[in-house]
XYZ file of C-alpha atoms in Angstrom:
473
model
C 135.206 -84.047 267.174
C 134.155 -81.308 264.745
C 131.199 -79.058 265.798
C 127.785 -80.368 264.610
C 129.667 -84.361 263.468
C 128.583 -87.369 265.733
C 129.438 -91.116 265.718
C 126.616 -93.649 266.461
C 129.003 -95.571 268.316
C 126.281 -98.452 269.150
C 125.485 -99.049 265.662
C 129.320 -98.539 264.526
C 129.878 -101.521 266.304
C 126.943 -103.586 265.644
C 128.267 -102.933 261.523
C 131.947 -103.588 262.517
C 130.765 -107.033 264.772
C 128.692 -107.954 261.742
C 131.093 -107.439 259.639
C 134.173 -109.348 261.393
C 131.506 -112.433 261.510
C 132.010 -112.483 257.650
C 135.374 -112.146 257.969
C 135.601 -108.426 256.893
C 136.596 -105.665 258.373
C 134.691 -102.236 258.125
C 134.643 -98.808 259.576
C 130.763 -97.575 258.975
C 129.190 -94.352 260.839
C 126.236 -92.432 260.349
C 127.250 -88.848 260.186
C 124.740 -86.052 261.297
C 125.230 -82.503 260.393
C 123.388 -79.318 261.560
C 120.879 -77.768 258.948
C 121.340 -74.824 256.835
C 118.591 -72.348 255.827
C 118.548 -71.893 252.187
C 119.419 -68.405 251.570
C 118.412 -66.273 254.139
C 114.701 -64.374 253.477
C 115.536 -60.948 253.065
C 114.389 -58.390 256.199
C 111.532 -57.019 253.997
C 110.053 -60.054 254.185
C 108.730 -60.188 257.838
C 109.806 -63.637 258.479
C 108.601 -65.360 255.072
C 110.882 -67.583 253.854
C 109.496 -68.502 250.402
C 111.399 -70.938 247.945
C 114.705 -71.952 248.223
C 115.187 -72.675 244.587
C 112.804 -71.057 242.142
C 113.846 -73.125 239.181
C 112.571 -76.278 240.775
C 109.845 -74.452 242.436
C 111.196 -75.945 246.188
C 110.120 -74.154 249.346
C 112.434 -73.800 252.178
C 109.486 -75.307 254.052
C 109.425 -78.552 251.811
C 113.047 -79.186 252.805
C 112.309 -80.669 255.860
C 108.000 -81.648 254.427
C 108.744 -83.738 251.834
C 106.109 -84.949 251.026
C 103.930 -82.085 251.275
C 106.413 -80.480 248.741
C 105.980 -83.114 246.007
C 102.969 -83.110 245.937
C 101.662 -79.603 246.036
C 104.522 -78.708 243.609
C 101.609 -80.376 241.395
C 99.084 -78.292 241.963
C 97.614 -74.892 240.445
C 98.942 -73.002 243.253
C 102.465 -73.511 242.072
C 102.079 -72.056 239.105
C 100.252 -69.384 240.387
C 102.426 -66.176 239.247
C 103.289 -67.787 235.887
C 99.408 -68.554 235.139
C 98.555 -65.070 236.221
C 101.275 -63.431 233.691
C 99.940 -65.504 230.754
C 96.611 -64.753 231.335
C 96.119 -61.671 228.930
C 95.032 -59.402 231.773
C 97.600 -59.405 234.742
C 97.999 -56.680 236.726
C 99.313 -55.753 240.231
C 95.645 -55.654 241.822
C 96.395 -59.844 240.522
C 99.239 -60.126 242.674
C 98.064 -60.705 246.160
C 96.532 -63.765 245.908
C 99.137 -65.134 243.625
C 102.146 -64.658 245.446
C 103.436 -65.025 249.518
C 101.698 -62.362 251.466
C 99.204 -61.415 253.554
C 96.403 -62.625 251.611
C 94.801 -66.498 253.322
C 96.566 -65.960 256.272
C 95.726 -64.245 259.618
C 98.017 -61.214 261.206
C 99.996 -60.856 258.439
C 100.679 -56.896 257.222
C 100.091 -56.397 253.978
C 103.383 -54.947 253.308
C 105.226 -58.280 253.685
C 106.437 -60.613 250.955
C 106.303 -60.052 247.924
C 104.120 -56.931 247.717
C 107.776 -55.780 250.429
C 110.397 -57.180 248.193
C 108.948 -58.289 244.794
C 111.728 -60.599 245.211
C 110.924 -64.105 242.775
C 111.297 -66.523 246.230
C 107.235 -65.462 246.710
C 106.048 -65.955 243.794
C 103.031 -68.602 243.399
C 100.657 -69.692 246.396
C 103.157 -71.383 248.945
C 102.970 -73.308 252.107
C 103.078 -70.027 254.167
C 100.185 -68.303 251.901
C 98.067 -70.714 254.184
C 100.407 -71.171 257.057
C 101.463 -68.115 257.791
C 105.729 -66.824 258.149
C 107.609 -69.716 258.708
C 110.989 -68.268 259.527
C 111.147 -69.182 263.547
C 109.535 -72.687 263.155
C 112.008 -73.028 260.256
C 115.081 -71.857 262.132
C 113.842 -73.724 265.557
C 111.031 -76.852 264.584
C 109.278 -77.080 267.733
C 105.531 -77.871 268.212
C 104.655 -75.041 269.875
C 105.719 -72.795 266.987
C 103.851 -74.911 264.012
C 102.208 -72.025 261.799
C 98.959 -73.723 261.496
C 96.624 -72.952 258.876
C 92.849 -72.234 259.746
C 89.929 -73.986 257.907
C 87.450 -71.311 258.683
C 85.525 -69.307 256.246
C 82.987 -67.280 257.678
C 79.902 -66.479 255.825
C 79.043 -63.339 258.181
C 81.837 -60.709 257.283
C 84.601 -60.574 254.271
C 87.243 -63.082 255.052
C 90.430 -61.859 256.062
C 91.916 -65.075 256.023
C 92.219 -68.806 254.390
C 90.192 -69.484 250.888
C 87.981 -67.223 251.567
C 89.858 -64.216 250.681
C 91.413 -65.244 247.434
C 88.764 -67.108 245.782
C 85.988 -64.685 246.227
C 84.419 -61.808 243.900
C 83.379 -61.474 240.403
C 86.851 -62.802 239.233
C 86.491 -66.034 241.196
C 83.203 -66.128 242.757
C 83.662 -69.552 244.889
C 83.263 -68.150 248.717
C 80.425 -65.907 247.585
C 78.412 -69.032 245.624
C 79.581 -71.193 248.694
C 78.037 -69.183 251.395
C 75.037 -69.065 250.693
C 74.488 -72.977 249.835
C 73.710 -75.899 252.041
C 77.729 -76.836 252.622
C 78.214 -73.004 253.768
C 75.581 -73.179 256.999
C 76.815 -73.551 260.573
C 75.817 -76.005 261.981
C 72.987 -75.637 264.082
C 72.876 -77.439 267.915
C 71.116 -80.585 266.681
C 73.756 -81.152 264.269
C 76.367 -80.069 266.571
C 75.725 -82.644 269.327
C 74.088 -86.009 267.681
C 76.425 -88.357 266.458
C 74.639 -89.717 263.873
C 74.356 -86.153 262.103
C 78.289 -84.823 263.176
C 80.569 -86.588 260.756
C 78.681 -84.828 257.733
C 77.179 -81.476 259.068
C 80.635 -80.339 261.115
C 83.451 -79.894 259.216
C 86.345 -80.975 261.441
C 84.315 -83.987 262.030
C 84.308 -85.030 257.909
C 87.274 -84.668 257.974
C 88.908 -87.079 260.370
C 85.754 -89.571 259.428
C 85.349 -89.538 255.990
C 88.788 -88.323 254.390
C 91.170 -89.640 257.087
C 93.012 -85.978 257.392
C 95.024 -86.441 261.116
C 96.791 -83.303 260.271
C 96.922 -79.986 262.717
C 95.149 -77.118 262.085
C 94.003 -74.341 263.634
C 90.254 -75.803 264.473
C 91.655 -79.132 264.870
C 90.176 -79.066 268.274
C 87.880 -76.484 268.752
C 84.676 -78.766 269.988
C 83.102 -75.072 270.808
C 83.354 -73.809 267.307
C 82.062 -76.531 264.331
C 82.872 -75.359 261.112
C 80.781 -75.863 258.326
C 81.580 -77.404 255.365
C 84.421 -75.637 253.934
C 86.594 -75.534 251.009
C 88.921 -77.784 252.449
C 86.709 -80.141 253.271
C 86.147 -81.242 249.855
C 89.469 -79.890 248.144
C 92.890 -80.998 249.625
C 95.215 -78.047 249.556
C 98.520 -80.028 248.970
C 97.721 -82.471 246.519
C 96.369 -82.790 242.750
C 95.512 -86.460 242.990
C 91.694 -85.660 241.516
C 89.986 -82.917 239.000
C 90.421 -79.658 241.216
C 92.133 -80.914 244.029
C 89.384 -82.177 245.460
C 89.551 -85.148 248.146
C 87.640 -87.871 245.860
C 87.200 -88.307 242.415
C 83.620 -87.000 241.244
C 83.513 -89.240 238.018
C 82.704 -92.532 240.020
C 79.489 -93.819 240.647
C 80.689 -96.324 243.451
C 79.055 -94.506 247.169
C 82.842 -95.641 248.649
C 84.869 -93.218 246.122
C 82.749 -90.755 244.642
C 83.220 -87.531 246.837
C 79.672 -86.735 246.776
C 78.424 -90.074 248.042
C 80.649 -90.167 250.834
C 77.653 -88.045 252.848
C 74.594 -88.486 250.781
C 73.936 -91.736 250.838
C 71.815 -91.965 254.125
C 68.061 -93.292 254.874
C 67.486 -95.082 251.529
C 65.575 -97.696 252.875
C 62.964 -97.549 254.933
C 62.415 -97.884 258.710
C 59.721 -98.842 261.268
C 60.174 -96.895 263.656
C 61.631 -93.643 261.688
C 58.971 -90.610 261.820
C 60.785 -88.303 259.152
C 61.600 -88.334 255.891
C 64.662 -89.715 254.298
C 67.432 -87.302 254.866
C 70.575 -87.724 252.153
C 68.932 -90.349 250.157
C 70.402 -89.006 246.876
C 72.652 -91.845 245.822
C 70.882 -94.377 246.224
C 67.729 -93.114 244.332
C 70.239 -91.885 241.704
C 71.582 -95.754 241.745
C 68.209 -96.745 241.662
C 68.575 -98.888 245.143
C 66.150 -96.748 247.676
C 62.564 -97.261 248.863
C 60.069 -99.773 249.778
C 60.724 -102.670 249.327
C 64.083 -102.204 247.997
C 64.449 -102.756 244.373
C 66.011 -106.511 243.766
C 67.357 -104.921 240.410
C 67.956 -102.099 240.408
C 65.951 -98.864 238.322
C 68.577 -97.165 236.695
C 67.697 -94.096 235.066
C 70.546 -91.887 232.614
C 71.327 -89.377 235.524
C 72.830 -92.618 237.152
C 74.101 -94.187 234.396
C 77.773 -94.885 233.033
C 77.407 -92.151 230.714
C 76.881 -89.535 233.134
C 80.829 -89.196 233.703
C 80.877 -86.496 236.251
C 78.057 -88.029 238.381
C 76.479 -85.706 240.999
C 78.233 -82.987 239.837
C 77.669 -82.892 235.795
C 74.218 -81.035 237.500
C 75.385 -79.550 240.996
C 78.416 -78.189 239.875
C 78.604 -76.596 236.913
C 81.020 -73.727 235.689
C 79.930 -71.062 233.226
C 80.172 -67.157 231.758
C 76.630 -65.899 231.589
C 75.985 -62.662 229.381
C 73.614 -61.266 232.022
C 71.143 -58.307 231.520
C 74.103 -56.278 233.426
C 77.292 -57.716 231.765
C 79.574 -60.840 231.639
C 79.434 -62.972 234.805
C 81.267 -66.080 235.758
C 79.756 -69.224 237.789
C 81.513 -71.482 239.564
C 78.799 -73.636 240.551
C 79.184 -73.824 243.944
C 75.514 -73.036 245.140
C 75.455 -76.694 243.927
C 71.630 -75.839 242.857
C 71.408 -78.004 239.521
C 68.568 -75.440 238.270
C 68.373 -72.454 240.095
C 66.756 -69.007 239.833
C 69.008 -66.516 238.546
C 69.693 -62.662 240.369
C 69.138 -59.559 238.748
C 73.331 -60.185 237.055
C 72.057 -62.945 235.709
C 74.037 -65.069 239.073
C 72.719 -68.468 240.106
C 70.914 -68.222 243.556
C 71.021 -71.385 245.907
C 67.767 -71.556 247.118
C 65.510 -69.445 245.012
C 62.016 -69.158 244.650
C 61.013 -68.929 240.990
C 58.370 -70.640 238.281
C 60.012 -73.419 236.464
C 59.860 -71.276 233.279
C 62.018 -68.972 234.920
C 64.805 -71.756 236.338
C 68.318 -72.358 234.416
C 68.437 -76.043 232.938
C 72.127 -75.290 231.305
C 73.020 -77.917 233.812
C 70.958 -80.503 232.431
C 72.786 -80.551 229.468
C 76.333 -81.620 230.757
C 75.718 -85.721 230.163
C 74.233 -85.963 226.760
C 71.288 -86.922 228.710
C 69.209 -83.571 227.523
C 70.060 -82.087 224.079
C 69.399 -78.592 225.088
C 67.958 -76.455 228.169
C 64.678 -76.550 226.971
C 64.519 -79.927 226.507
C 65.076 -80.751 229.732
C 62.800 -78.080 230.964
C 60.649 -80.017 228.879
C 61.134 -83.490 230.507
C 60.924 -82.164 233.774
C 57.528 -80.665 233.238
C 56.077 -83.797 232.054
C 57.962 -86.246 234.162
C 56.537 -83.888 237.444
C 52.697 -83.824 236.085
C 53.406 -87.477 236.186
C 54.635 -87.990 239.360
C 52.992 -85.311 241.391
C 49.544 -86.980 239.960
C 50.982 -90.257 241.897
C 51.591 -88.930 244.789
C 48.430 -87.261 245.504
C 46.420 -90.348 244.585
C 48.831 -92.240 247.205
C 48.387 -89.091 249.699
C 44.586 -89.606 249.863
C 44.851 -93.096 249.975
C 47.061 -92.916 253.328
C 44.875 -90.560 255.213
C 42.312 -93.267 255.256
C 44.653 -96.145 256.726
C 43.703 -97.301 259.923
C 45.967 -95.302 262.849
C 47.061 -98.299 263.896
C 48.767 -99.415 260.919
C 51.054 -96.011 261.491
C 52.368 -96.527 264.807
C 55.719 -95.662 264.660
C 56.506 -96.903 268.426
C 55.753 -100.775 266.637
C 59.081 -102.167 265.097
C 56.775 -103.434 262.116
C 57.206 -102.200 259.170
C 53.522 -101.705 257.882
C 52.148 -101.645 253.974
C 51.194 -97.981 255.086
C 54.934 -97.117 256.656
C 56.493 -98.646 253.651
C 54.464 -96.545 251.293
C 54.329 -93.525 253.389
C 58.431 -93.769 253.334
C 58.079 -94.045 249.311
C 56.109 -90.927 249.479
C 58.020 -89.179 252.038
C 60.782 -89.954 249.465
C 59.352 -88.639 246.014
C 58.639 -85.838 248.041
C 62.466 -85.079 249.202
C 63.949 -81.650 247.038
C 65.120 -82.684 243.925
C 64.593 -86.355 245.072
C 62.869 -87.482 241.873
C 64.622 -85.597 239.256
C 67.494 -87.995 240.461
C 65.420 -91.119 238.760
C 61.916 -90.201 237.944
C 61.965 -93.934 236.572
C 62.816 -95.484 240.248
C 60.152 -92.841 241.925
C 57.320 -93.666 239.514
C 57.636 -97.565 240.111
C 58.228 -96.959 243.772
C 54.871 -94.592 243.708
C 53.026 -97.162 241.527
C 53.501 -100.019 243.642
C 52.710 -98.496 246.760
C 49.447 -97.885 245.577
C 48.466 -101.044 244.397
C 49.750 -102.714 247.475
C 47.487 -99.855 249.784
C 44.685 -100.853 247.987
C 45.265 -104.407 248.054
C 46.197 -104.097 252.174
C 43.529 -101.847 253.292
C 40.798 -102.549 250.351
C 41.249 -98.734 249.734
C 40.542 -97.252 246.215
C 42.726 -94.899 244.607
C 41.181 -91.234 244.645
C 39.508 -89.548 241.605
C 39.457 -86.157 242.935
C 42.923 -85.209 241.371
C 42.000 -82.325 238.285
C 44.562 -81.443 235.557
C 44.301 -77.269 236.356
C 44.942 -78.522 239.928
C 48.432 -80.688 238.858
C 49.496 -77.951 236.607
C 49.054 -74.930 239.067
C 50.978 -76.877 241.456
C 53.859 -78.374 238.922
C 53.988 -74.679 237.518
C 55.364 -72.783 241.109
């Protein structure tokens, strides 16, 4: 028999027995032949294999990943090179990150690739940009010699590896926005070890529990070392099945599609026995279904309305060129601070302390909700006198409830535990802005029933140079 040709003799005759039953007679076999790479890489290349046919854009690597192959062959990374060339200002400081090389992935010398060969098989952002040379898994598929991509960016040094070190710097500012947000923190111990607080704060863990990925990588398993949450966390680096690859659509207000919702959407109602405030309770104040006594209807405001298309992120993710005091800057958005302070370029800042005067409200703008920055700036200054004069009225009020109505070892839910939540909630970052309609009623009514409860008048002590110092920082 001729080298690398094999009969399935079992099945041969299972077709031919089959066959004679209906009174015809076959002579079926499965034929198995060995592979052939695709044009072998040239030695430059240091073991990157590249595409196999640049015309249809197919890797040598997608021969054998199908489906990996279709669908990334739909992404922006594919047309990488070509985007780059039509872009007005290419030049070959461009070309690492949008060709093979050693740019995104670890131990790789920078002479390799393309930047070796210029040769057209590494153009665009392949498998192995990620992955790594795939030349002895390709020539031998074993498991032990899987190029496996890492997750990891690190927000202590410059990344030498993975997202990190293509989609950083003035040109495409993502890592450095990222990194200093919420999603970029490690996770500290608490996080690390309670399961209640692991499948959104460790990034291994969304991903297995919220997106489903059961695919290898190099953190896979690394209990000793949570990542935070990185790019790929939220973006899916072989497919274009939503708005920038990401892993959900972001134009959905349903909590079991929209990527957002997938994590905050915790503690929206309240609890006997819980001593803390609410921690993710974003979508369902922004639904208008949090607090005490959940709403039977719910109080929808316009940030959680139909017409806000984009949802969370028409205010937490928003992409701009600002003409700062020191030049032209580009945002990405990915502080995800919906109006934050700005740096001396004129940069967004994640966390920023700054007078509301001071903050950015282009954000506010993105639904048709506000006509302009400053008429949001506006709203927001009158919808917080409004709201910060409710909760100091229900403040007082609580400090004179009887201890024993706060007992948080009692499974009863109190008048003063249900109100105190509603407080603790109006009081969460940015809680309100989400639906100032949903925290005024929930604010309103705790009050009356405190005072109906406890026979305990609202406060008078609450001045107007005392709400607008306070509504002004």
């Amino acid at each position: 028999m001729p080298r690398g040709v094999h009969v399935k003799v079992a099945q041969a005759v299972a077709v031919v027995a089959t066959a004679m039953a209906f009174a015809a007679c076959t002579n079926d076999h499965i034929v198995y032949r060995d592979r052939v790479l695709p044009t072998q890489p040239p030695a430059a290349g240091a073991n990157f294999v590249g595409y196999s046919d640049t015309t249809t854009k197919a890797t040598v690597c997608g021969s054998c990943h199908v489906d990996q192959q279709s669908a990334w062959v739909q992404t922006k990374h594919a047309n990488a090179y070509a985007d780059m060339k039509a872009s007005g200002h290419s030049s070959a400081s461009c070309e690492p990150c949008h060709t093979v090389g050693s740019y995104g992935n670890a131990g790789a010398d920078s002479n390799v690739a393309w930047a070796a060969t210029k040769d057209a098989r590494y153009q665009d952002v392949q498998c192995e940009s990620c992955h790594g040379a795939g030349l002895t898994h390709v020539s031998n598929p074993t498991l032990g010699n899987r190029p496996l991509a890492s997750i990891d960016v690190p927000t202590d040094k410059t990344p030498t590896d993975g997202c990190g070190e293509c989609h950083a710097g003035s040109h495409d500012p993502f890592y450095d926005e990222w990194k200093t947000s919420g999603h970029g923190l490690v996770p500290n111990q608490s996080h690390a070890t309670s399961a209640t607080c692991v499948t959104c704060h460790i990034g291994q863990n969304a991903l297995t529990s919220i997106f489903k990925v059961n695919t290898n990588y190099v953190e896979a398993n690394q209990t000793t070392n949570p990542m935070a949450i990185t790019c790929v966390v939220c973006h899916d680096p072989h497919k274009a099945q939503n708005t920038a690859q990401l892993r959900a659509a972001v134009n959905s207000l349903d909590p079991k599609t929209n990527l957002c919702m997938q994590c905050h959407n915790r503690d929206s109602i309240a609890s006997a026995t819980s001593t803390h405030a609410p921690m993710t309770p974003e979508t369902a104040t922004l639904l208008g279904k949090a607090g005490w006594p959940q709403p039977t209807t719910p109080i929808v405001a316009s940030h959680g309305s139909a017409g806000n298309t984009r949802a969370c992120a028409t205010c937490h993710v928003v992409n701009k060129t600002i003409n700062g005091p020191k030049g032209t800057v580009y945002t990405t958005g990915h502080t995800f601070a919906a109006i934050p302070c700005s740096d001396s370029l004129g940069r967004p800042e994640a966390d920023g302390e700054c007078a509301v005067p001071e903050r950015d409200f282009t954000a506010c703008t993105g639904s048709g909700c506000h006509s302009t920055p400053a008429a949001a700036q506006s709203a927001y200054m009158t919808d917080s006198l409004r709201i910060l004069s409710l909760q100091n009225t229900l403040s007082a009020m609580l400090k004179k409830v009887p201890a024993s109505e706060l007992n948080y070892s009692s499974t009863v839910l109190t008048t003063a535990k249900g109100a105190t939540y509603n407080l603790w909630l109006s009081q969460k970052k940015g809680a309100w802005v989400h639906n100032p309609f949903l925290i005024e009623t929930l604010l309103t009514s705790s009050i009356t029933k405190v005072q109906t409860q406890y026979g305990i008048a609202p406060s008078a002590n609450i001045t107007l140079t005392n709400i607008l110092g306070k509504a002004m920082r």
